Amino acid sequence: METLHLPLKENSYNIYIGSGLIRNSSLLQEQITGSQVFVLSNPTVAALYLEPLMESLDGFKVDSFLMPDGEQYKTLATVDRIVGELLSKSHNRNTTVMALGGGVVGDTAGFVAASYQRGVNYLHLPTTLLSQVDSSVGGKTGVNHESGKNMIGAFYQPGAVYIDTDTLRSLPARELSAGLAEVIKHGILADAKYFNWIDQHLEALRSLDPAFLTTAIRRSCEIKAAVVAEDEKETGRRALLNFGHTFAHAIETGMGYSGWLHGEAVGAGMVLAADLSWRLRRCSLEAAAQIKSLVNRANLPVAPPEALDTEQLLDLMAKDKKASDEGLRFVLLDGALGVVQLVSDVPMEKLKETLAAGEALCEK
Ligand SMILES: NC(=O)c1ccc[n+]([C@@H]2O[C@H](COP(=O)([O-])OP(=O)(O)OC[C@H]3O[C@@H](n4cnc5c(N)ncnc54)[C@H](O)[C@@H]3O)[C@@H](O)[C@H]2O)c1
Ligand SMILES: [Zn+2]
């Protein structure tokens, strides 16, 4: 097992990474402060992992609640049901909320923990690769509003995160690839050596080799954690974690949040960001092509969906810009792989060239 410490002043905590953590009763019980535990999961994940977790929590008064599976249930209505459940089972301020599931369960449980009786202990067991390397690090919690994703929420750090790599064995291959998109992103934005390591060991990662998985999850969490530690509430540097995401958000919105997973949109978004970086002479064609090739090998899309043309994508990004109040900004490479910068003055004709390139992205 590996332990990664997140130094966030009074909100510091550990991330534990390894095989079999759900069955590690003494480790899981260490951070439980009272006598009550409330486990939030969904039927898909609970069928696989709730029983061993309950066994590990032997000795505590444990209640569990299964929210329906799906992004569309990450809502205030679900939070309201969960709070009703907590109250009816008499959970007091010393209770511990535990999330067992992917990012949807984690974001919802974290928000419940942040707000139930003004905040209770929160422990997180992320079970998708995306939630292990991304959503479980950094303390962003929240739910969607019908007018916008993640529009209601709070920054709330857990007491600990337990990443059991064994849970990835049951994850659908498509979800695994979606998580790999964020892993690749971490290499691009912070560590060229790590990018090359992922490139070299992609097959081992895709076949869930535990040693390689643990190394990748640890390095990715480290990279995200380092950025978060510098900018916990996202006022500056944390925006660099959004490499590929300006494009990805346009794709996701344009597709009506259906058909493409977030990680898939990030795959295409990173290739678009690489192409734009190259067109602006911010990186070599080789570096951009390396990104495209790795994204492709991870079984992720390397171009925007055919259903969305240049004008539609521009329009979607402009709307997003209005919402953000900061102008159209892109995280782009800054010279080479492993270094990125937030760029706000991108010439329109270059952006259009990128959006129109289609299958020929990152090619001369
Ligand atoms: N808080 C943050 O900083 C942050 C960052 C990135 C994404 N997010 C949020 O995370 C969510 C996406 O998370 P996700 O990609 O984990 O999706 P998800 O939680 O919907 O999980 C994907 C699917 O996999 C299933 N699943 C989960 N673990 C499994 C396992 N071990 N075996 C088999 N099936 C399993 C789930 O039931 C679900 O059907 C979005 O709501 C997004 O907004 C939050
Ligand atoms: Zn993302």
mmCIF file of C-alpha atoms and ligand atoms in Angstrom:
data_model
loop_
_atom_site.group_PDB
_atom_site.id
_atom_site.type_symbol
_atom_site.label_atom_id
_atom_site.label_comp_id
_atom_site.label_asym_id
_atom_site.label_seq_id
_atom_site.Cartn_x
_atom_site.Cartn_y
_atom_site.Cartn_z
ATOM 1 C CA MET A 1 0.000 0.000 0.000
ATOM 2 C CA GLU A 2 1.146 3.534 -0.751
ATOM 3 C CA THR A 3 0.263 6.561 1.332
ATOM 4 C CA LEU A 4 0.138 10.053 -0.070
ATOM 5 C CA HIS A 5 -0.227 12.970 2.307
ATOM 6 C CA LEU A 6 -2.162 16.049 1.207
ATOM 7 C CA PRO A 7 -0.821 19.053 3.106
ATOM 8 C CA LEU A 8 -3.806 21.408 3.264
ATOM 9 C CA LYS A 9 -3.189 23.111 6.629
ATOM 10 C CA GLU A 10 -6.087 22.234 8.957
ATOM 11 C CA ASN A 11 -7.665 20.129 6.153
ATOM 12 C CA SER A 12 -4.695 17.783 5.662
ATOM 13 C CA TYR A 13 -5.435 14.127 5.014
ATOM 14 C CA ASN A 14 -4.024 10.899 3.601
ATOM 15 C CA ILE A 15 -4.798 9.087 0.379
ATOM 16 C CA TYR A 16 -4.149 5.337 0.676
ATOM 17 C CA ILE A 17 -3.616 3.404 -2.552
ATOM 18 C CA GLY A 18 -3.380 -0.356 -2.890
ATOM 19 C CA SER A 19 -5.018 -3.704 -3.362
ATOM 20 C CA GLY A 20 -7.700 -4.983 -0.950
ATOM 21 C CA LEU A 21 -8.257 -1.760 1.029
ATOM 22 C CA ILE A 22 -12.025 -2.332 1.254
ATOM 23 C CA ARG A 23 -11.247 -5.418 3.340
ATOM 24 C CA ASN A 24 -8.662 -3.623 5.499
ATOM 25 C CA SER A 25 -10.829 -3.181 8.562
ATOM 26 C CA SER A 26 -8.262 -1.555 10.870
ATOM 27 C CA LEU A 27 -7.221 1.016 8.243
ATOM 28 C CA LEU A 28 -10.827 1.954 7.410
ATOM 29 C CA GLN A 29 -11.801 2.223 11.068
ATOM 30 C CA GLU A 30 -8.889 4.529 11.950
ATOM 31 C CA GLN A 31 -10.618 7.689 10.719
ATOM 32 C CA ILE A 32 -14.119 6.956 12.006
ATOM 33 C CA THR A 33 -14.698 9.432 14.794
ATOM 34 C CA GLY A 34 -18.053 8.435 16.318
ATOM 35 C CA SER A 35 -20.073 5.240 16.575
ATOM 36 C CA GLN A 36 -22.241 5.771 13.477
ATOM 37 C CA VAL A 37 -21.418 5.368 9.789
ATOM 38 C CA PHE A 38 -23.572 6.166 6.771
ATOM 39 C CA VAL A 39 -22.460 4.534 3.509
ATOM 40 C CA LEU A 40 -23.678 6.089 0.260
ATOM 41 C CA SER A 41 -23.394 3.973 -2.882
ATOM 42 C CA ASN A 42 -25.475 2.942 -5.900
ATOM 43 C CA PRO A 43 -26.969 -0.466 -6.825
ATOM 44 C CA THR A 44 -24.222 -1.261 -9.394
ATOM 45 C CA VAL A 45 -21.319 -0.695 -7.012
ATOM 46 C CA ALA A 46 -23.130 -1.956 -3.912
ATOM 47 C CA ALA A 47 -23.775 -5.335 -5.551
ATOM 48 C CA LEU A 48 -20.017 -5.731 -5.940
ATOM 49 C CA TYR A 49 -18.465 -4.131 -2.869
ATOM 50 C CA LEU A 50 -20.984 -3.218 -0.161
ATOM 51 C CA GLU A 51 -20.854 -6.581 1.602
ATOM 52 C CA PRO A 52 -17.057 -6.659 2.164
ATOM 53 C CA LEU A 53 -17.170 -3.012 3.240
ATOM 54 C CA MET A 54 -19.923 -3.725 5.785
ATOM 55 C CA GLU A 55 -17.809 -6.571 7.172
ATOM 56 C CA SER A 56 -14.882 -4.187 7.573
ATOM 57 C CA LEU A 57 -17.096 -1.781 9.512
ATOM 58 C CA ASP A 58 -18.107 -4.413 12.038
ATOM 59 C CA GLY A 59 -18.630 -2.895 15.483
ATOM 60 C CA PHE A 60 -20.158 0.393 14.272
ATOM 61 C CA LYS A 61 -23.800 1.283 13.761
ATOM 62 C CA VAL A 62 -23.826 1.300 9.953
ATOM 63 C CA ASP A 63 -26.646 2.390 7.661
ATOM 64 C CA SER A 64 -26.414 2.388 3.901
ATOM 65 C CA PHE A 65 -28.338 4.171 1.197
ATOM 66 C CA LEU A 66 -28.247 3.445 -2.524
ATOM 67 C CA MET A 67 -28.903 6.376 -4.844
ATOM 68 C CA PRO A 68 -29.892 5.423 -8.405
ATOM 69 C CA ASP A 69 -26.955 4.984 -10.797
ATOM 70 C CA GLY A 70 -26.391 7.913 -13.166
ATOM 71 C CA GLU A 71 -25.270 11.523 -13.512
ATOM 72 C CA GLN A 72 -28.943 12.588 -13.753
ATOM 73 C CA TYR A 73 -29.373 11.650 -10.074
ATOM 74 C CA LYS A 74 -26.595 13.973 -8.870
ATOM 75 C CA THR A 75 -29.229 16.482 -7.728
ATOM 76 C CA LEU A 76 -30.574 18.361 -4.730
ATOM 77 C CA ALA A 77 -33.576 16.009 -4.791
ATOM 78 C CA THR A 78 -31.210 13.088 -4.116
ATOM 79 C CA VAL A 79 -29.429 15.077 -1.394
ATOM 80 C CA ASP A 80 -32.820 15.761 0.179
ATOM 81 C CA ARG A 81 -33.642 12.033 0.211
ATOM 82 C CA ILE A 82 -30.268 11.204 1.757
ATOM 83 C CA VAL A 83 -30.651 13.832 4.480
ATOM 84 C CA GLY A 84 -34.126 12.443 5.225
ATOM 85 C CA GLU A 85 -32.544 9.011 5.588
ATOM 86 C CA LEU A 86 -29.776 10.325 7.889
ATOM 87 C CA LEU A 87 -32.373 12.023 10.097
ATOM 88 C CA SER A 88 -34.753 9.077 10.225
ATOM 89 C CA LYS A 89 -31.862 6.814 11.269
ATOM 90 C CA SER A 90 -30.861 9.374 13.953
ATOM 91 C CA HIS A 91 -27.373 10.165 12.661
ATOM 92 C CA ASN A 92 -25.889 12.902 14.806
ATOM 93 C CA ARG A 93 -23.076 15.408 14.262
ATOM 94 C CA ASN A 94 -20.480 12.736 15.054
ATOM 95 C CA THR A 95 -21.537 10.480 12.213
ATOM 96 C CA THR A 96 -19.203 9.537 9.352
ATOM 97 C CA VAL A 97 -20.421 9.672 5.758
ATOM 98 C CA MET A 98 -18.647 7.194 3.502
ATOM 99 C CA ALA A 99 -18.798 7.292 -0.296
ATOM 100 C CA LEU A 100 -18.490 3.958 -2.100
ATOM 101 C CA GLY A 101 -18.623 4.556 -5.851
ATOM 102 C CA GLY A 102 -17.476 6.719 -8.741
ATOM 103 C CA GLY A 103 -17.506 10.487 -9.078
ATOM 104 C CA VAL A 104 -21.290 10.783 -8.989
ATOM 105 C CA VAL A 105 -21.591 9.051 -5.614
ATOM 106 C CA GLY A 106 -18.460 10.857 -4.359
ATOM 107 C CA ASP A 107 -19.584 14.354 -5.344
ATOM 108 C CA THR A 108 -23.032 13.758 -3.822
ATOM 109 C CA ALA A 109 -21.765 12.150 -0.607
ATOM 110 C CA GLY A 110 -19.149 14.883 -0.171
ATOM 111 C CA PHE A 111 -21.806 17.567 -0.484
ATOM 112 C CA VAL A 112 -24.047 15.761 1.990
ATOM 113 C CA ALA A 113 -21.118 15.497 4.416
ATOM 114 C CA ALA A 114 -20.309 19.200 3.943
ATOM 115 C CA SER A 115 -23.841 20.309 4.677
ATOM 116 C CA TYR A 116 -25.466 17.752 7.002
ATOM 117 C CA GLN A 117 -25.677 19.489 10.395
ATOM 118 C CA ARG A 118 -23.105 21.986 9.016
ATOM 119 C CA GLY A 119 -20.523 19.348 8.271
ATOM 120 C CA VAL A 120 -19.709 15.809 9.397
ATOM 121 C CA ASN A 121 -16.734 13.475 8.958
ATOM 122 C CA TYR A 122 -16.327 12.275 5.376
ATOM 123 C CA LEU A 123 -14.414 9.256 4.029
ATOM 124 C CA HIS A 124 -14.124 8.399 0.374
ATOM 125 C CA LEU A 125 -13.682 5.035 -1.376
ATOM 126 C CA PRO A 126 -13.567 5.899 -5.089
ATOM 127 C CA THR A 127 -14.214 2.927 -7.389
ATOM 128 C CA THR A 128 -13.690 4.305 -10.928
ATOM 129 C CA LEU A 129 -10.295 5.284 -12.307
ATOM 130 C CA LEU A 130 -11.627 8.789 -12.944
ATOM 131 C CA SER A 131 -12.730 9.223 -9.359
ATOM 132 C CA GLN A 132 -9.470 7.720 -8.056
ATOM 133 C CA VAL A 133 -7.180 10.099 -9.949
ATOM 134 C CA ASP A 134 -9.413 13.134 -10.252
ATOM 135 C CA SER A 135 -12.669 13.697 -8.390
ATOM 136 C CA SER A 136 -11.537 12.248 -5.035
ATOM 137 C CA VAL A 137 -8.585 14.656 -4.865
ATOM 138 C CA GLY A 138 -9.160 18.330 -4.198
ATOM 139 C CA GLY A 139 -12.311 18.549 -2.142
ATOM 140 C CA LYS A 140 -14.767 19.714 -4.779
ATOM 141 C CA THR A 141 -18.195 18.368 -3.882
ATOM 142 C CA GLY A 142 -21.599 19.160 -5.264
ATOM 143 C CA VAL A 143 -24.604 18.375 -7.395
ATOM 144 C CA ASN A 144 -26.067 19.555 -10.689
ATOM 145 C CA HIS A 145 -28.878 22.045 -11.286
ATOM 146 C CA GLU A 146 -31.140 21.575 -14.293
ATOM 147 C CA SER A 147 -29.538 24.708 -15.762
ATOM 148 C CA GLY A 148 -25.928 23.752 -15.176
ATOM 149 C CA LYS A 149 -23.530 21.001 -14.089
ATOM 150 C CA ASN A 150 -21.973 21.202 -10.612
ATOM 151 C CA MET A 151 -23.723 24.522 -9.956
ATOM 152 C CA ILE A 152 -24.443 23.740 -6.295
ATOM 153 C CA GLY A 153 -21.606 22.642 -4.056
ATOM 154 C CA ALA A 154 -18.853 23.277 -1.570
ATOM 155 C CA PHE A 155 -15.146 22.757 -1.085
ATOM 156 C CA TYR A 156 -14.974 20.072 1.582
ATOM 157 C CA GLN A 157 -11.956 17.859 2.239
ATOM 158 C CA PRO A 158 -12.394 14.245 3.350
ATOM 159 C CA GLY A 159 -10.785 12.751 6.459
ATOM 160 C CA ALA A 160 -9.127 10.155 4.209
ATOM 161 C CA VAL A 161 -9.398 8.601 0.750
ATOM 162 C CA TYR A 162 -9.046 4.829 0.271
ATOM 163 C CA ILE A 163 -8.243 3.794 -3.292
ATOM 164 C CA ASP A 164 -8.704 0.043 -3.624
ATOM 165 C CA THR A 165 -7.194 -0.776 -7.018
ATOM 166 C CA ASP A 166 -8.988 -4.154 -7.072
ATOM 167 C CA THR A 167 -12.286 -2.356 -7.713
ATOM 168 C CA LEU A 168 -11.100 -1.468 -11.221
ATOM 169 C CA ARG A 169 -11.385 -5.146 -12.212
ATOM 170 C CA SER A 170 -15.149 -4.820 -12.560
ATOM 171 C CA LEU A 171 -15.077 -1.433 -14.288
ATOM 172 C CA PRO A 172 -16.301 -1.428 -17.922
ATOM 173 C CA ALA A 173 -13.388 -0.901 -20.370
ATOM 174 C CA ARG A 174 -14.930 2.313 -21.642
ATOM 175 C CA GLU A 175 -14.983 3.805 -18.133
ATOM 176 C CA LEU A 176 -11.363 2.736 -17.655
ATOM 177 C CA SER A 177 -10.342 4.569 -20.832
ATOM 178 C CA ALA A 178 -12.256 7.641 -19.663
ATOM 179 C CA GLY A 179 -10.165 7.614 -16.486
ATOM 180 C CA LEU A 180 -6.982 7.161 -18.507
ATOM 181 C CA ALA A 181 -7.776 10.460 -20.258
ATOM 182 C CA GLU A 182 -7.222 12.295 -16.957
ATOM 183 C CA VAL A 183 -4.091 10.220 -16.239
ATOM 184 C CA ILE A 184 -2.625 11.221 -19.612
ATOM 185 C CA LYS A 185 -3.644 14.818 -18.891
ATOM 186 C CA HIS A 186 -1.573 14.805 -15.687
ATOM 187 C CA GLY A 187 1.516 13.763 -17.660
ATOM 188 C CA ILE A 188 0.949 16.482 -20.252
ATOM 189 C CA LEU A 189 0.465 19.287 -17.785
ATOM 190 C CA ALA A 190 3.131 18.490 -15.222
ATOM 191 C CA ASP A 191 5.599 15.743 -16.018
ATOM 192 C CA ALA A 192 6.994 14.713 -19.432
ATOM 193 C CA LYS A 193 8.757 11.711 -17.869
ATOM 194 C CA TYR A 194 5.432 10.492 -16.489
ATOM 195 C CA PHE A 195 3.825 11.021 -19.918
ATOM 196 C CA ASN A 196 6.504 8.826 -21.501
ATOM 197 C CA TRP A 197 6.084 6.237 -18.747
ATOM 198 C CA ILE A 198 2.327 6.058 -19.458
ATOM 199 C CA ASP A 199 3.098 5.798 -23.177
ATOM 200 C CA GLN A 200 5.472 2.912 -22.502
ATOM 201 C CA HIS A 201 3.209 1.039 -20.078
ATOM 202 C CA LEU A 202 -0.226 1.740 -21.506
ATOM 203 C CA GLU A 203 -0.909 -1.938 -22.183
ATOM 204 C CA ALA A 204 -0.016 -2.892 -18.588
ATOM 205 C CA LEU A 205 -2.350 -0.174 -17.334
ATOM 206 C CA ARG A 206 -5.174 -1.252 -19.630
ATOM 207 C CA SER A 207 -4.786 -4.844 -18.478
ATOM 208 C CA LEU A 208 -4.965 -3.637 -14.851
ATOM 209 C CA ASP A 209 -1.501 -4.719 -13.730
ATOM 210 C CA PRO A 210 -1.697 -3.799 -10.008
ATOM 211 C CA ALA A 211 1.877 -2.490 -9.686
ATOM 212 C CA PHE A 212 1.586 -0.208 -12.723
ATOM 213 C CA LEU A 213 -1.895 0.927 -11.694
ATOM 214 C CA THR A 214 -0.712 1.857 -8.212
ATOM 215 C CA THR A 215 2.228 3.817 -9.649
ATOM 216 C CA ALA A 216 -0.011 5.711 -12.075
ATOM 217 C CA ILE A 217 -2.729 6.467 -9.525
ATOM 218 C CA ARG A 218 -0.136 7.652 -7.032
ATOM 219 C CA ARG A 219 1.653 9.921 -9.502
ATOM 220 C CA SER A 220 -1.616 11.337 -10.831
ATOM 221 C CA CYS A 221 -2.941 12.028 -7.328
ATOM 222 C CA GLU A 222 0.412 13.624 -6.471
ATOM 223 C CA ILE A 223 0.260 15.942 -9.470
ATOM 224 C CA LYS A 224 -3.330 16.967 -8.807
ATOM 225 C CA ALA A 225 -2.645 17.298 -5.084
ATOM 226 C CA ALA A 226 0.364 19.563 -5.668
ATOM 227 C CA VAL A 227 -1.712 21.940 -7.779
ATOM 228 C CA VAL A 228 -4.607 21.843 -5.294
ATOM 229 C CA ALA A 229 -2.291 22.460 -2.319
ATOM 230 C CA GLU A 230 -1.159 25.689 -3.972
ATOM 231 C CA ASP A 231 -4.654 26.806 -4.875
ATOM 232 C CA GLU A 232 -7.269 24.996 -2.774
ATOM 233 C CA LYS A 233 -10.219 27.203 -3.787
ATOM 234 C CA GLU A 234 -9.343 27.536 -7.492
ATOM 235 C CA THR A 235 -8.359 31.151 -7.820
ATOM 236 C CA GLY A 236 -5.430 30.603 -10.200
ATOM 237 C CA ARG A 237 -3.076 27.674 -10.800
ATOM 238 C CA ARG A 238 -5.788 25.067 -10.354
ATOM 239 C CA ALA A 239 -7.144 26.096 -13.765
ATOM 240 C CA LEU A 240 -4.117 24.360 -15.329
ATOM 241 C CA LEU A 241 -5.786 21.045 -14.492
ATOM 242 C CA ASN A 242 -8.235 21.928 -17.244
ATOM 243 C CA PHE A 243 -5.942 21.007 -20.153
ATOM 244 C CA GLY A 244 -8.274 19.943 -22.985
ATOM 245 C CA HIS A 245 -11.351 20.879 -20.977
ATOM 246 C CA THR A 246 -12.424 24.098 -22.769
ATOM 247 C CA PHE A 247 -12.933 21.931 -25.856
ATOM 248 C CA ALA A 248 -14.270 18.981 -23.846
ATOM 249 C CA HIS A 249 -16.989 21.073 -22.210
ATOM 250 C CA ALA A 250 -18.117 22.363 -25.624
ATOM 251 C CA ILE A 251 -18.277 18.787 -26.924
ATOM 252 C CA GLU A 252 -20.192 17.542 -23.869
ATOM 253 C CA THR A 253 -22.682 20.401 -24.020
ATOM 254 C CA GLY A 254 -23.072 20.018 -27.789
ATOM 255 C CA MET A 255 -23.807 16.319 -27.367
ATOM 256 C CA GLY A 256 -26.373 17.101 -24.665
ATOM 257 C CA TYR A 257 -24.293 15.159 -22.103
ATOM 258 C CA SER A 258 -25.178 11.889 -23.767
ATOM 259 C CA GLY A 259 -23.303 9.520 -26.024
ATOM 260 C CA TRP A 260 -19.828 10.648 -24.968
ATOM 261 C CA LEU A 261 -18.357 10.129 -21.505
ATOM 262 C CA HIS A 262 -16.546 13.097 -19.935
ATOM 263 C CA GLY A 263 -13.185 11.336 -20.330
ATOM 264 C CA GLU A 264 -13.909 10.713 -24.015
ATOM 265 C CA ALA A 265 -14.596 14.412 -24.562
ATOM 266 C CA VAL A 266 -11.360 15.136 -22.671
ATOM 267 C CA GLY A 267 -9.497 12.753 -25.015
ATOM 268 C CA ALA A 268 -10.610 14.698 -28.088
ATOM 269 C CA GLY A 269 -10.210 17.990 -26.180
ATOM 270 C CA MET A 270 -6.565 17.241 -25.397
ATOM 271 C CA VAL A 271 -5.826 16.487 -29.057
ATOM 272 C CA LEU A 272 -7.489 19.785 -30.014
ATOM 273 C CA ALA A 273 -5.447 21.642 -27.358
ATOM 274 C CA ALA A 274 -2.254 19.953 -28.611
ATOM 275 C CA ASP A 275 -3.059 20.912 -32.198
ATOM 276 C CA LEU A 276 -3.761 24.517 -31.206
ATOM 277 C CA SER A 277 -0.526 24.631 -29.192
ATOM 278 C CA TRP A 278 1.400 23.481 -32.276
ATOM 279 C CA ARG A 279 -0.348 25.999 -34.575
ATOM 280 C CA LEU A 280 0.597 28.776 -32.152
ATOM 281 C CA ARG A 281 4.227 27.558 -32.199
ATOM 282 C CA ARG A 282 3.982 26.688 -28.515
ATOM 283 C CA CYS A 283 5.169 23.107 -29.071
ATOM 284 C CA SER A 284 6.657 20.940 -31.795
ATOM 285 C CA LEU A 285 4.535 18.937 -34.192
ATOM 286 C CA GLU A 286 6.153 15.811 -32.702
ATOM 287 C CA ALA A 287 4.922 16.654 -29.194
ATOM 288 C CA ALA A 288 1.390 17.280 -30.468
ATOM 289 C CA ALA A 289 1.455 14.044 -32.490
ATOM 290 C CA GLN A 290 2.688 12.110 -29.424
ATOM 291 C CA ILE A 291 -0.373 13.305 -27.490
ATOM 292 C CA LYS A 292 -2.719 12.283 -30.290
ATOM 293 C CA SER A 293 -1.103 8.879 -30.579
ATOM 294 C CA LEU A 294 -1.344 8.122 -26.848
ATOM 295 C CA VAL A 295 -4.967 9.292 -26.657
ATOM 296 C CA ASN A 296 -5.740 7.065 -29.619
ATOM 297 C CA ARG A 297 -4.010 4.045 -28.070
ATOM 298 C CA ALA A 298 -6.007 4.579 -24.866
ATOM 299 C CA ASN A 299 -9.078 3.935 -27.020
ATOM 300 C CA LEU A 300 -10.330 7.503 -26.776
ATOM 301 C CA PRO A 301 -11.636 9.737 -29.580
ATOM 302 C CA VAL A 302 -8.991 11.943 -31.251
ATOM 303 C CA ALA A 303 -11.359 14.374 -32.991
ATOM 304 C CA PRO A 304 -14.627 16.088 -32.079
ATOM 305 C CA PRO A 305 -17.860 14.270 -32.939
ATOM 306 C CA GLU A 306 -18.865 14.663 -36.598
ATOM 307 C CA ALA A 307 -22.231 15.970 -35.441
ATOM 308 C CA LEU A 308 -20.560 19.209 -34.271
ATOM 309 C CA ASP A 309 -19.026 21.554 -36.856
ATOM 310 C CA THR A 310 -16.604 24.443 -36.333
ATOM 311 C CA GLU A 311 -19.317 27.094 -35.982
ATOM 312 C CA GLN A 312 -21.266 25.043 -33.456
ATOM 313 C CA LEU A 313 -18.162 24.375 -31.368
ATOM 314 C CA LEU A 314 -17.205 28.083 -31.452
ATOM 315 C CA ASP A 315 -20.702 29.010 -30.435
ATOM 316 C CA LEU A 316 -20.671 26.542 -27.538
ATOM 317 C CA MET A 317 -17.310 27.848 -26.315
ATOM 318 C CA ALA A 318 -18.495 31.449 -26.554
ATOM 319 C CA LYS A 319 -21.531 30.621 -24.406
ATOM 320 C CA ASP A 320 -19.272 28.944 -21.853
ATOM 321 C CA LYS A 321 -17.078 32.060 -21.909
ATOM 322 C CA LYS A 322 -20.044 34.297 -21.137
ATOM 323 C CA ALA A 323 -20.885 32.059 -18.212
ATOM 324 C CA SER A 324 -17.336 32.224 -16.871
ATOM 325 C CA ASP A 325 -16.928 35.985 -17.261
ATOM 326 C CA GLU A 326 -13.211 35.600 -17.995
ATOM 327 C CA GLY A 327 -13.047 35.476 -21.778
ATOM 328 C CA LEU A 328 -12.147 32.481 -23.902
ATOM 329 C CA ARG A 329 -9.132 30.828 -22.291
ATOM 330 C CA PHE A 330 -7.194 27.703 -23.138
ATOM 331 C CA VAL A 331 -4.624 25.732 -21.228
ATOM 332 C CA LEU A 332 -1.912 25.186 -23.835
ATOM 333 C CA LEU A 333 1.528 23.637 -23.928
ATOM 334 C CA ASP A 334 4.306 26.021 -23.030
ATOM 335 C CA GLY A 335 7.286 24.908 -25.076
ATOM 336 C CA ALA A 336 7.167 21.158 -24.523
ATOM 337 C CA LEU A 337 5.275 18.278 -22.947
ATOM 338 C CA GLY A 338 5.016 18.642 -19.176
ATOM 339 C CA VAL A 339 4.615 22.429 -19.054
ATOM 340 C CA VAL A 340 1.366 24.298 -19.660
ATOM 341 C CA GLN A 341 0.102 27.833 -19.420
ATOM 342 C CA LEU A 342 -3.282 29.551 -19.370
ATOM 343 C CA VAL A 343 -3.614 31.531 -22.611
ATOM 344 C CA SER A 344 -6.357 34.074 -23.223
ATOM 345 C CA ASP A 345 -5.388 35.829 -26.478
ATOM 346 C CA VAL A 346 -5.710 33.001 -28.996
ATOM 347 C CA PRO A 347 -6.130 34.318 -32.576
ATOM 348 C CA MET A 348 -9.521 33.330 -33.985
ATOM 349 C CA GLU A 349 -8.127 32.084 -37.313
ATOM 350 C CA LYS A 350 -5.824 29.588 -35.565
ATOM 351 C CA LEU A 351 -8.657 28.359 -33.367
ATOM 352 C CA LYS A 352 -10.828 27.876 -36.465
ATOM 353 C CA GLU A 353 -8.042 25.939 -38.194
ATOM 354 C CA THR A 354 -7.881 23.580 -35.220
ATOM 355 C CA LEU A 355 -11.639 23.126 -35.016
ATOM 356 C CA ALA A 356 -11.839 22.416 -38.756
ATOM 357 C CA ALA A 357 -8.938 19.941 -38.873
ATOM 358 C CA GLY A 358 -11.067 16.884 -38.020
ATOM 359 C CA GLU A 359 -9.150 13.623 -38.437
ATOM 360 C CA ALA A 360 -6.049 15.566 -39.518
ATOM 361 C CA LEU A 361 -5.430 17.122 -36.086
ATOM 362 C CA CYS A 362 -1.750 17.306 -35.123
ATOM 363 C CA GLU A 363 -0.715 16.532 -38.707
ATOM 364 C CA LYS A 364 1.016 18.815 -41.167
HETATM 365 N N1 LIG B 1 -15.186 16.683 -7.665
HETATM 366 C C1 LIG B 1 -14.339 16.789 -8.665
HETATM 367 O O1 LIG B 1 -13.278 17.404 -8.557
HETATM 368 C C2 LIG B 1 -14.672 16.100 -9.941
HETATM 369 C C3 LIG B 1 -13.697 15.942 -10.923
HETATM 370 C C4 LIG B 1 -14.020 15.228 -12.059
HETATM 371 C C5 LIG B 1 -15.299 14.704 -12.223
HETATM 372 N N2 LIG B 1 -16.224 14.894 -11.245
HETATM 373 C C6 LIG B 1 -17.580 14.336 -11.372
HETATM 374 O O2 LIG B 1 -17.470 12.922 -11.395
HETATM 375 C C7 LIG B 1 -18.588 12.376 -12.083
HETATM 376 C C8 LIG B 1 -18.106 11.299 -13.021
HETATM 377 O O3 LIG B 1 -17.490 10.284 -12.269
HETATM 378 P P1 LIG B 1 -17.250 8.828 -12.842
HETATM 379 O O4 LIG B 1 -16.598 8.940 -14.161
HETATM 380 O O5 LIG B 1 -16.633 8.053 -11.785
HETATM 381 O O6 LIG B 1 -18.736 8.341 -13.174
HETATM 382 P P2 LIG B 1 -19.824 7.504 -12.340
HETATM 383 O O7 LIG B 1 -19.738 7.779 -10.917
HETATM 384 O O8 LIG B 1 -21.114 7.744 -13.020
HETATM 385 O O9 LIG B 1 -19.358 6.002 -12.620
HETATM 386 C C9 LIG B 1 -19.402 5.484 -13.928
HETATM 387 C C10 LIG B 1 -20.180 4.158 -13.979
HETATM 388 O O10 LIG B 1 -19.380 3.118 -13.434
HETATM 389 C C11 LIG B 1 -20.090 2.414 -12.422
HETATM 390 N N3 LIG B 1 -19.074 1.941 -11.498
HETATM 391 C C12 LIG B 1 -18.411 2.647 -10.556
HETATM 392 N N4 LIG B 1 -17.446 1.902 -9.994
HETATM 393 C C13 LIG B 1 -17.511 0.694 -10.580
HETATM 394 C C14 LIG B 1 -16.770 -0.506 -10.434
HETATM 395 N N5 LIG B 1 -15.726 -0.578 -9.619
HETATM 396 N N6 LIG B 1 -17.123 -1.582 -11.189
HETATM 397 C C15 LIG B 1 -18.148 -1.488 -12.071
HETATM 398 N N7 LIG B 1 -18.862 -0.382 -12.267
HETATM 399 C C16 LIG B 1 -18.553 0.700 -11.534
HETATM 400 C C17 LIG B 1 -21.049 3.423 -11.878
HETATM 401 O O11 LIG B 1 -22.122 2.808 -11.222
HETATM 402 C C18 LIG B 1 -21.450 4.148 -13.159
HETATM 403 O O12 LIG B 1 -22.429 3.411 -13.846
HETATM 404 C C19 LIG B 1 -19.270 13.546 -12.757
HETATM 405 O O13 LIG B 1 -20.439 13.842 -12.053
HETATM 406 C C20 LIG B 1 -18.277 14.674 -12.649
HETATM 407 O O14 LIG B 1 -18.885 15.940 -12.566
HETATM 408 C C21 LIG B 1 -15.930 15.575 -10.120
HETATM 409 ZN ZN ZN B 2 -12.006 16.143 -16.420
#
